[in-house]
Coordinates of N, CA and C and ligand atoms in Angstrom, one line a residue:
X1 N -126.1 77.3 -45.6 CA -125.8 75.8 -45.6 C -124.9 75.5 -46.9
X2 N -124.0 74.6 -46.7 CA -123.2 74.2 -47.8 C -123.3 72.7 -48.0
X3 N -123.7 72.3 -49.3 CA -123.8 70.9 -49.7 C -122.7 70.7 -50.8
X4 N -121.9 69.7 -50.6 CA -120.9 69.4 -51.7 C -121.2 68.1 -52.4
X5 N -121.0 68.2 -53.7 CA -121.2 67.0 -54.6 C -119.9 66.8 -55.4
X6 N -119.1 65.7 -55.0 CA -117.9 65.4 -55.7 C -118.1 64.1 -56.5
X7 N -117.2 63.8 -57.4 CA -117.2 62.6 -58.1 C -116.6 62.7 -59.4
X8 N -116.4 61.5 -60.1 CA -115.7 61.6 -61.4 C -116.5 62.2 -62.5
X9 N -115.8 62.4 -63.7 CA -116.5 63.0 -64.8 C -117.6 62.0 -65.3
X10 N -118.7 62.6 -65.6 CA -119.8 61.8 -66.3 C -120.7 61.0 -65.3
X11 N -120.5 61.2 -64.0 CA -121.4 60.5 -63.0 C -122.7 61.2 -62.9
X12 N -122.9 62.3 -63.6 CA -124.2 63.0 -63.5 C -124.3 64.1 -62.5
X13 N -123.1 64.5 -62.0 CA -123.0 65.5 -60.9 C -123.7 66.8 -61.3
X14 N -123.5 67.3 -62.5 CA -124.0 68.6 -62.9 C -125.5 68.6 -62.8
X15 N -126.1 67.7 -63.6 CA -127.6 67.6 -63.6 C -128.2 67.4 -62.2
X16 N -127.6 66.6 -61.5 CA -128.1 66.2 -60.1 C -127.9 67.4 -59.2
X17 N -126.7 67.9 -59.1 CA -126.5 69.0 -58.2 C -127.4 70.2 -58.5
X18 N -127.6 70.5 -59.8 CA -128.4 71.6 -60.3 C -129.9 71.4 -59.8
X19 N -130.4 70.2 -60.0 CA -131.7 69.8 -59.6 C -131.9 70.0 -58.0
X20 N -130.9 69.4 -57.4 CA -130.9 69.5 -55.9 C -131.0 71.0 -55.4
X21 N -130.1 71.8 -56.1 CA -130.1 73.2 -55.7 C -131.5 73.9 -56.0
X22 N -132.1 73.5 -57.1 CA -133.4 74.1 -57.4 C -134.4 73.7 -56.4
X23 N -134.4 72.4 -56.0 CA -135.4 71.9 -55.0 C -135.2 72.7 -53.7
X24 N -134.0 73.0 -53.3 CA -133.7 73.6 -52.0 C -133.7 75.1 -52.1
X25 N -133.8 75.6 -53.3 CA -133.7 77.1 -53.6 C -132.3 77.6 -53.1
X26 N -131.2 76.8 -53.4 CA -129.9 77.1 -53.1 C -129.2 77.6 -54.4
X27 N -128.0 78.2 -54.3 CA -127.3 78.5 -55.5 C -126.5 77.3 -55.9
X28 N -126.5 77.0 -57.2 CA -125.7 75.9 -57.8 C -124.4 76.4 -58.3
X29 N -123.3 75.8 -57.9 CA -122.0 76.3 -58.4 C -121.2 75.1 -59.0
X30 N -120.9 75.3 -60.3 CA -120.2 74.3 -61.1 C -118.7 74.7 -61.1
X31 N -117.9 74.1 -60.3 CA -116.5 74.5 -60.2 C -115.7 74.0 -61.4
X32 N -116.1 72.9 -62.1 CA -115.4 72.5 -63.3 C -115.5 73.6 -64.3
X33 N -116.6 74.3 -64.4 CA -116.7 75.4 -65.4 C -115.6 76.5 -65.1
X34 N -115.2 76.7 -63.9 CA -114.2 77.7 -63.6 C -112.8 77.2 -64.2
X35 N -112.5 75.9 -63.9 CA -111.2 75.4 -64.5 C -111.3 75.4 -66.0
X36 N -112.4 75.1 -66.6 CA -112.6 75.1 -68.0 C -112.4 76.5 -68.6
X37 N -113.0 77.5 -67.9 CA -112.9 78.9 -68.4 C -111.4 79.4 -68.4
X38 N -110.7 79.0 -67.3 CA -109.3 79.5 -67.3 C -108.5 78.8 -68.4
X39 N -108.8 77.5 -68.6 CA -108.2 76.8 -69.7 C -108.4 77.4 -71.1
X40 N -109.7 77.9 -71.3 CA -110.0 78.6 -72.5 C -109.2 79.8 -72.7
X41 N -109.0 80.5 -71.6 CA -108.2 81.8 -71.7 C -106.7 81.4 -72.0
X42 N -106.2 80.3 -71.4 CA -104.8 79.9 -71.7 C -104.7 79.5 -73.2
X43 N -105.7 78.8 -73.7 CA -105.7 78.4 -75.1 C -105.7 79.7 -76.0
X44 N -106.7 80.6 -75.7 CA -106.8 81.8 -76.5 C -105.5 82.6 -76.5
X45 N -104.8 82.6 -75.4 CA -103.6 83.4 -75.3 C -102.3 82.6 -75.7
X46 N -102.6 81.4 -76.2 CA -101.5 80.5 -76.6 C -100.4 80.3 -75.5
X47 N -100.9 80.2 -74.3 CA -100.0 80.0 -73.2 C -99.3 78.7 -73.2
X48 N -98.0 78.7 -72.7 CA -97.3 77.4 -72.6 C -97.7 76.8 -71.2
X49 N -98.2 75.6 -71.3 CA -98.6 75.0 -70.0 C -97.5 74.7 -69.0
X50 N -96.3 74.8 -69.5 CA -95.1 74.6 -68.6 C -94.7 75.9 -67.9
X51 N -95.3 77.0 -68.4 CA -95.0 78.3 -67.8 C -95.9 78.5 -66.6
X52 N -95.6 77.9 -65.5 CA -96.5 78.0 -64.3 C -96.6 79.4 -63.8
X53 N -95.5 80.2 -63.7 CA -95.6 81.6 -63.2 C -96.5 82.4 -64.1
X54 N -96.3 82.2 -65.4 CA -97.2 82.9 -66.4 C -98.6 82.6 -66.3
X55 N -98.9 81.3 -66.1 CA -100.3 80.9 -66.0 C -100.9 81.4 -64.7
X56 N -100.1 81.4 -63.6 CA -100.7 81.9 -62.3 C -100.9 83.4 -62.4
X57 N -100.0 84.1 -63.1 CA -100.2 85.6 -63.3 C -101.5 85.8 -64.1
X58 N -101.7 85.0 -65.1 CA -102.9 85.1 -65.9 C -104.2 84.9 -65.1
X59 N -104.1 83.8 -64.2 CA -105.3 83.5 -63.4 C -105.6 84.7 -62.4
X60 N -104.5 85.3 -61.9 CA -104.7 86.4 -60.9 C -105.4 87.6 -61.6
X61 N -105.3 87.7 -62.9 CA -105.9 88.8 -63.6 C -107.2 88.4 -64.3
X62 N -107.7 87.3 -63.9 CA -108.9 86.8 -64.6 C -110.2 87.0 -63.7
X63 N -111.3 87.3 -64.3 CA -112.6 87.3 -63.5 C -113.5 86.3 -64.2
X64 N -113.9 85.3 -63.4 CA -114.8 84.3 -63.8 C -116.1 84.4 -63.0
X65 N -117.2 84.6 -63.6 CA -118.5 84.6 -62.8 C -119.5 83.6 -63.4
X66 N -120.3 83.1 -62.5 CA -121.3 82.1 -62.9 C -122.7 82.8 -62.6
X67 N -123.5 82.8 -63.6 CA -124.9 83.4 -63.4 C -125.9 82.4 -63.9
X68 N -127.1 82.5 -63.3 CA -128.2 81.6 -63.7 C -129.1 82.3 -64.7
X69 N -129.3 81.6 -65.9 CA -130.2 82.2 -66.9 C -131.7 82.0 -66.5
X70 N -132.6 82.6 -67.2 CA -134.0 82.4 -66.9 C -134.4 81.0 -67.0
X71 N -133.8 80.2 -67.9 CA -134.2 78.8 -68.0 C -133.3 77.9 -67.1
X72 N -132.7 78.5 -66.1 CA -131.9 77.8 -65.1 C -130.6 77.2 -65.6
X73 N -130.2 77.7 -66.7 CA -128.9 77.2 -67.2 C -127.8 78.1 -66.6
X74 N -126.6 77.5 -66.3 CA -125.5 78.3 -65.8 C -124.8 79.0 -67.0
X75 N -124.7 80.4 -66.8 CA -124.0 81.1 -67.9 C -122.6 81.4 -67.2
X76 N -121.6 81.1 -68.0 CA -120.2 81.3 -67.5 C -119.6 82.5 -68.2
X77 N -119.2 83.5 -67.4 CA -118.5 84.7 -68.0 C -117.0 84.7 -67.7
X78 N -116.3 84.8 -68.7 CA -114.8 84.9 -68.6 C -114.4 86.4 -69.0
X79 N -113.9 87.1 -68.0 CA -113.6 88.5 -68.2 C -114.8 89.3 -68.9
X80 N -116.0 89.0 -68.5 CA -117.2 89.7 -69.0 C -117.8 89.1 -70.3
X81 N -117.2 88.0 -70.9 CA -117.7 87.4 -72.1 C -118.3 86.1 -71.8
X82 N -119.5 85.8 -72.4 CA -120.2 84.6 -72.2 C -119.4 83.4 -72.9
X83 N -118.9 82.5 -72.2 CA -118.1 81.4 -72.7 C -118.7 80.0 -72.5
X84 N -120.0 80.1 -72.1 CA -120.7 78.9 -71.7 C -120.6 77.7 -72.7
X85 N -120.6 78.0 -74.0 CA -120.5 76.9 -75.0 C -119.1 76.6 -75.3
X86 N -118.2 77.6 -75.4 CA -116.8 77.4 -75.8 C -116.1 76.5 -74.8
X87 N -116.4 76.6 -73.5 CA -115.7 75.8 -72.5 C -116.1 74.3 -72.5
X88 N -117.1 74.0 -73.3 CA -117.5 72.5 -73.4 C -116.9 71.9 -74.6
X89 N -116.1 72.6 -75.4 CA -115.5 72.0 -76.6 C -114.5 71.0 -76.2
X90 N -114.3 69.9 -77.1 CA -113.4 68.8 -76.7 C -111.9 69.4 -76.5
X91 N -111.5 70.4 -77.2 CA -110.2 70.9 -77.0 C -109.9 71.4 -75.6
X92 N -111.0 71.9 -75.0 CA -110.9 72.4 -73.6 C -111.0 71.1 -72.6
X93 N -111.9 70.2 -72.9 CA -112.0 69.0 -72.1 C -110.7 68.3 -72.0
X94 N -110.0 68.3 -73.1 CA -108.7 67.5 -73.2 C -107.6 68.3 -72.5
X95 N -107.7 69.6 -72.5 CA -106.5 70.4 -71.9 C -106.7 70.8 -70.5
X96 N -107.9 70.7 -69.9 CA -108.2 71.3 -68.6 C -107.3 70.7 -67.5
X97 N -106.9 69.4 -67.6 CA -106.1 68.8 -66.6 C -104.8 69.5 -66.4
X98 N -104.3 70.2 -67.5 CA -103.0 70.9 -67.4 C -103.1 72.1 -66.5
X99 N -104.3 72.7 -66.4 CA -104.5 73.8 -65.5 C -104.9 73.3 -64.1
X100 N -105.7 72.2 -64.1 CA -106.2 71.8 -62.8 C -105.1 71.1 -61.9
X101 N -104.0 70.8 -62.5 CA -102.9 70.1 -61.7 C -102.0 71.2 -61.1
X102 N -102.2 72.4 -61.4 CA -101.2 73.4 -60.9 C -101.7 73.9 -59.5
X103 N -100.9 73.6 -58.4 CA -101.3 73.9 -57.1 C -101.6 75.4 -56.8
X104 N -100.8 76.3 -57.4 CA -101.1 77.7 -57.2 C -102.4 78.2 -57.8
X105 N -102.7 77.6 -58.9 CA -104.0 77.9 -59.6 C -105.2 77.3 -58.7
X106 N -105.0 76.2 -58.2 CA -106.1 75.6 -57.4 C -106.3 76.5 -56.2
X107 N -105.2 77.0 -55.6 CA -105.4 77.9 -54.4 C -106.3 79.1 -54.8
X108 N -106.0 79.7 -56.0 CA -106.8 80.8 -56.4 C -108.3 80.4 -56.5
X109 N -108.5 79.3 -57.2 CA -109.9 78.8 -57.5 C -110.6 78.5 -56.1
X110 N -109.9 77.9 -55.2 CA -110.5 77.5 -53.9 C -110.9 78.8 -53.2
X111 N -110.1 79.8 -53.3 CA -110.5 81.1 -52.6 C -111.8 81.7 -53.2
X112 N -111.8 81.6 -54.6 CA -113.1 82.1 -55.3 C -114.3 81.3 -54.8
X113 N -114.0 80.0 -54.8 CA -115.1 79.0 -54.5 C -115.6 79.3 -53.0
X114 N -114.7 79.5 -52.1 CA -115.1 79.8 -50.7 C -115.9 81.0 -50.6
X115 N -115.6 82.0 -51.4 CA -116.4 83.3 -51.4 C -117.9 83.0 -51.6
X116 N -118.2 82.1 -52.6 CA -119.6 81.8 -52.8 C -120.3 81.3 -51.5
X117 N -119.6 80.5 -50.8 CA -120.1 79.9 -49.5 C -120.4 81.0 -48.5
X118 N -119.6 82.1 -48.6 CA -119.8 83.1 -47.5 C -121.1 83.9 -47.7
X119 N -121.6 83.9 -49.0 CA -122.7 84.8 -49.3 C -124.0 84.1 -49.5
X120 N -123.9 82.8 -49.8 CA -125.2 82.0 -50.2 C -125.2 80.7 -49.5
X121 N -126.4 80.1 -49.5 CA -126.6 78.7 -49.3 C -126.3 78.0 -50.7
X122 N -125.4 77.0 -50.7 CA -125.0 76.5 -52.0 C -125.0 75.0 -52.1
X123 N -125.1 74.6 -53.4 CA -124.8 73.2 -53.7 C -123.6 73.3 -54.7
X124 N -122.4 72.9 -54.2 CA -121.2 73.1 -55.1 C -120.7 71.8 -55.5
X125 N -120.4 71.7 -56.8 CA -120.1 70.4 -57.5 C -118.6 70.5 -58.0
X126 N -117.9 69.4 -57.8 CA -116.5 69.4 -58.4 C -115.8 68.1 -58.0
X127 N -114.5 68.2 -57.7 CA -113.7 67.0 -57.4 C -113.2 67.0 -55.9
X128 N -112.9 68.3 -55.4 CA -112.2 68.4 -54.1 C -113.1 69.3 -53.2
X129 N -114.4 69.4 -53.5 CA -115.2 70.4 -52.7 C -115.4 69.9 -51.3
X130 N -115.7 68.6 -51.1 CA -115.9 68.2 -49.7 C -114.5 67.9 -49.0
X131 N -113.5 67.8 -49.7 CA -112.2 67.4 -49.1 C -111.3 68.7 -48.8
X132 N -111.3 69.6 -49.8 CA -110.4 70.8 -49.7 C -111.2 72.1 -49.5
X133 N -112.1 72.3 -50.4 CA -112.8 73.7 -50.4 C -113.6 73.9 -49.2
X134 N -114.5 72.9 -48.9 CA -115.4 73.0 -47.7 C -115.3 71.8 -46.9
X135 N -114.2 71.5 -46.2 CA -114.2 70.3 -45.4 C -115.2 70.3 -44.2
X136 N -115.6 71.5 -43.9 CA -116.6 71.6 -42.8 C -118.1 71.6 -43.3
X137 N -118.3 71.3 -44.6 CA -119.7 71.4 -45.2 C -120.6 70.5 -44.3
X138 N -121.9 71.0 -44.3 CA -122.9 70.3 -43.5 C -123.2 69.0 -44.1
X139 N -123.2 68.9 -45.4 CA -123.6 67.6 -46.0 C -122.7 67.4 -47.3
X140 N -122.1 66.2 -47.4 CA -121.3 65.9 -48.5 C -121.8 64.6 -49.2
X141 N -121.8 64.7 -50.5 CA -122.1 63.5 -51.3 C -121.0 63.2 -52.3
X142 N -120.8 61.9 -52.5 CA -119.8 61.5 -53.6 C -120.6 60.7 -54.5
X143 N -120.7 61.2 -55.8 CA -121.6 60.5 -56.8 C -120.7 59.8 -57.7
X144 N -120.9 58.5 -57.8 CA -120.1 57.6 -58.7 C -121.0 56.9 -59.7
X145 N -120.3 56.3 -60.7 CA -121.0 55.3 -61.6 C -119.9 54.6 -62.3
X146 N -120.1 53.4 -62.7 CA -119.1 52.6 -63.4 C -118.6 53.3 -64.7
X147 N -117.4 53.1 -65.1 CA -116.9 53.7 -66.4 C -117.8 53.2 -67.5
X148 N -118.2 52.0 -67.5 CA -119.1 51.4 -68.6 C -120.4 52.2 -68.7
X149 N -121.0 52.5 -67.6 CA -122.3 53.2 -67.6 C -122.0 54.7 -68.0
X150 N -121.0 55.3 -67.5 CA -120.7 56.7 -67.9 C -120.4 56.8 -69.4
X151 N -119.7 55.8 -69.9 CA -119.4 55.8 -71.3 C -120.7 55.7 -72.1
X152 N -121.6 54.8 -71.7 CA -122.9 54.6 -72.4 C -123.7 55.9 -72.4
X153 N -123.8 56.6 -71.2 CA -124.5 57.9 -71.1 C -123.9 58.9 -72.1
X154 N -122.6 59.0 -72.1 CA -121.9 60.0 -72.9 C -122.1 59.7 -74.4
X155 N -122.1 58.4 -74.7 CA -122.3 58.0 -76.1 C -123.7 58.4 -76.6
X156 N -124.7 58.3 -75.8 CA -126.1 58.7 -76.1 C -126.1 60.2 -76.3
X157 N -125.5 61.0 -75.4 CA -125.4 62.4 -75.5 C -124.8 62.9 -76.8
X158 N -123.7 62.2 -77.1 CA -123.0 62.6 -78.4 C -123.8 62.2 -79.6
X159 N -124.5 61.1 -79.5 CA -125.3 60.7 -80.7 C -126.3 61.7 -81.0
X160 N -126.9 62.3 -79.9 CA -127.9 63.3 -80.1 C -127.4 64.5 -80.8
X161 N -126.1 64.8 -80.6 CA -125.4 65.9 -81.3 C -124.9 65.5 -82.7
X162 N -125.1 64.2 -83.1 CA -124.7 63.7 -84.4 C -123.2 63.2 -84.4
X163 N -122.7 63.0 -83.2 CA -121.3 62.6 -83.1 C -121.3 61.1 -82.8
X164 N -120.6 60.3 -83.6 CA -120.5 58.9 -83.4 C -119.1 58.5 -82.9
X165 N -119.1 57.9 -81.7 CA -117.8 57.4 -81.1 C -118.1 56.2 -80.4
X166 N -117.2 55.2 -80.5 CA -117.5 53.9 -79.9 C -117.4 53.9 -78.4
X167 N -118.1 53.0 -77.8 CA -118.2 52.9 -76.4 C -116.8 52.6 -75.8
X168 N -116.1 51.7 -76.5 CA -114.7 51.3 -76.0 C -113.8 52.6 -76.0
X169 N -113.9 53.4 -77.0 CA -113.0 54.6 -77.0 C -113.4 55.5 -75.9
X170 N -114.7 55.6 -75.6 CA -115.2 56.5 -74.5 C -114.7 56.0 -73.2
X171 N -114.8 54.6 -73.0 CA -114.3 54.0 -71.8 C -112.9 54.4 -71.5
X172 N -112.1 54.3 -72.6 CA -110.6 54.6 -72.5 C -110.5 56.0 -72.1
X173 N -111.2 57.0 -72.7 CA -111.1 58.4 -72.4 C -111.5 58.6 -70.9
X174 N -112.6 58.0 -70.5 CA -113.1 58.2 -69.1 C -112.1 57.7 -68.1
X175 N -111.5 56.5 -68.4 CA -110.5 56.0 -67.5 C -109.3 56.8 -67.4
X176 N -108.9 57.4 -68.5 CA -107.7 58.3 -68.5 C -108.0 59.6 -67.7
X177 N -109.2 60.1 -67.8 CA -109.6 61.3 -67.0 C -109.7 61.0 -65.6
X178 N -110.2 59.8 -65.2 CA -110.3 59.4 -63.8 C -108.9 59.3 -63.2
X179 N -108.0 58.7 -64.0 CA -106.6 58.5 -63.5 C -106.0 59.9 -63.2
X180 N -106.2 60.8 -64.2 CA -105.6 62.2 -64.0 C -106.2 62.9 -62.8
X181 N -107.5 62.7 -62.6 CA -108.2 63.4 -61.5 C -107.8 62.8 -60.1
X182 N -107.6 61.5 -60.1 CA -107.3 60.8 -58.8 C -105.8 60.8 -58.4
X183 N -104.9 61.0 -59.4 CA -103.5 61.0 -59.1 C -102.9 62.3 -59.0
X184 N -103.7 63.4 -59.2 CA -103.1 64.8 -59.1 C -102.6 65.0 -57.7
X185 N -101.4 65.6 -57.6 CA -100.9 65.8 -56.2 C -101.7 66.7 -55.4
X186 N -102.2 67.8 -56.0 CA -103.0 68.8 -55.3 C -104.5 68.7 -55.6
X187 N -105.3 68.6 -54.6 CA -106.8 68.5 -54.7 C -107.2 67.3 -55.6
X188 N -106.7 66.1 -55.3 CA -107.1 65.0 -56.2 C -108.6 64.6 -55.8
X189 N -109.2 63.9 -56.8 CA -110.5 63.4 -56.5 C -110.4 62.2 -55.5
X190 N -111.1 62.4 -54.4 CA -111.2 61.3 -53.4 C -112.4 61.4 -52.6
X191 N -112.8 60.4 -51.9 CA -114.1 60.4 -51.2 C -113.8 60.9 -49.8
X192 N -114.4 62.0 -49.4 CA -114.3 62.6 -48.1 C -114.7 61.5 -47.0
X193 N -114.0 61.4 -45.9 CA -114.4 60.4 -44.9 C -115.9 60.5 -44.5
X194 N -116.4 61.7 -44.5 CA -117.8 61.9 -44.0 C -118.8 62.1 -45.1
X195 N -118.4 61.7 -46.4 CA -119.3 61.9 -47.5 C -120.2 60.7 -47.6
X196 N -121.4 60.9 -48.1 CA -122.4 59.8 -48.4 C -122.1 59.4 -49.9
X197 N -121.8 58.1 -50.0 CA -121.4 57.6 -51.3 C -122.7 57.1 -52.0
X198 N -122.9 57.6 -53.2 CA -124.0 57.1 -54.0 C -123.5 56.6 -55.4
X199 N -123.8 55.4 -55.6 CA -123.5 54.8 -57.0 C -124.7 54.9 -57.8
X200 N -124.6 55.8 -58.9 CA -125.8 56.1 -59.7 C -125.9 55.1 -60.9
X201 N -125.1 54.1 -61.0 CA -125.0 53.2 -62.2 C -126.4 52.7 -62.5
X202 N -127.2 52.3 -61.5 CA -128.5 51.7 -61.7 C -129.6 52.6 -61.3
X203 N -129.3 53.9 -61.1 CA -130.4 54.8 -60.6 C -130.6 55.9 -61.7
X204 N -131.9 56.3 -61.8 CA -132.1 57.5 -62.7 C -131.9 58.8 -61.9
X205 N -132.0 59.9 -62.7 CA -131.7 61.2 -62.0 C -132.6 61.4 -60.8
X206 N -133.9 61.2 -61.0 CA -134.8 61.6 -60.0 C -134.6 60.7 -58.7
X207 N -134.2 59.4 -59.0 CA -133.9 58.5 -57.8 C -132.7 59.0 -57.0
X208 N -131.7 59.5 -57.7 CA -130.5 60.0 -57.0 C -130.9 61.3 -56.2
X209 N -131.7 62.2 -56.8 CA -132.1 63.4 -56.1 C -132.9 63.1 -54.9
X210 N -133.9 62.2 -55.1 CA -134.7 61.7 -53.9 C -133.9 61.2 -52.8
X211 N -132.9 60.3 -53.2 CA -132.0 59.8 -52.1 C -131.3 60.9 -51.4
X212 N -130.8 61.9 -52.1 CA -130.0 63.0 -51.5 C -131.0 63.7 -50.6
X213 N -132.2 64.0 -51.0 CA -133.1 64.8 -50.2 C -133.5 64.1 -48.9
X214 N -133.5 62.8 -49.0 CA -133.9 61.9 -47.9 C -132.7 62.0 -46.8
X215 N -131.5 62.0 -47.3 CA -130.3 62.1 -46.4 C -130.3 63.5 -45.7
X216 N -130.7 64.5 -46.5 CA -130.7 65.9 -45.9 C -131.8 66.0 -44.9
X217 N -132.9 65.4 -45.2 CA -134.1 65.4 -44.2 C -133.7 64.7 -42.9
X218 N -133.1 63.5 -43.1 CA -132.7 62.7 -41.9 C -131.7 63.5 -41.0
X219 N -130.8 64.3 -41.7 CA -129.8 65.0 -40.9 C -130.5 66.1 -40.1
X220 N -131.5 66.8 -40.7 CA -132.2 67.8 -40.0 C -133.0 67.3 -38.8
X221 N -133.5 66.0 -39.0 CA -134.4 65.4 -37.9 C -133.5 64.9 -36.7
X222 N -132.2 64.7 -37.0 CA -131.4 64.1 -35.9 C -131.1 65.2 -34.8
Ligands
DC1 O1 -116.6 68.5 -64.1 P1 -115.9 69.0 -65.4 O2 -115.6 67.8 -66.3 O3 -116.5 70.1 -66.0 O4 -114.4 69.4 -64.9 C1 -113.5 69.9 -65.8 C2 -112.1 69.6 -65.3 O5 -111.8 70.4 -64.1 C3 -111.8 68.2 -64.9 O6 -110.6 67.8 -65.7 C4 -111.5 68.2 -63.5 C5 -111.2 69.6 -63.1 N1 -111.8 70.0 -61.8 C6 -111.0 70.0 -60.7 O7 -109.8 69.7 -60.8 N2 -111.5 70.4 -59.5 C7 -112.8 70.7 -59.4 N3 -113.2 71.2 -58.2 C8 -113.6 70.7 -60.5 C9 -113.1 70.3 -61.7

């Protein structure tokens, strides 16, 4: 069975998709981590983001694997090296759109992502999972939240790490990322026609997971 969870950055997709996968005993797949890992490789190799053939060649020679640690964290391996922390650095967050907008690279990613669905029952999270990667998925969710709420959540996360940044600045960053995700020519972020739309602005994590499980149960009973 394939369950897709799409939505903008900061809507809580990772936490929620991971929890949902644990409850169902499905494999959780974070596709954003794949785009991030490839961006890290491009940065490490000082690639020119305008050199599309060079970047595609690099992607073809790359191996990205996702594994689950004992504490249920996703470990991301790039060509055999654990890059789980490095791919979350701001330099990668700010550059990843330059990789994610390349159609040929998205094709490679989509084929890797489809392979996961051939071997496992999965909860796969991203931007184009219900629209492009698995348009035939049994259940699709689109998880949203207002930019104000996403900025507030991010501000609290950063504060815990000792980083102070204003909510206004975070709202601007979030709106810029949304714009890039939604206006990309290939695989843009959009709501699949048959997706269940959940606005998590006023819901906590467990309420969202409970709502999703209820939709899944209803589907089985029909
Ligand atoms: O979910 P995230 O913030 O880790 O995603 C990182 C980037 O990858 C983000 O800029 C959007 C892009 N992405 C994408 O284009 N398609 C996906 N399926 C997943 C992520």
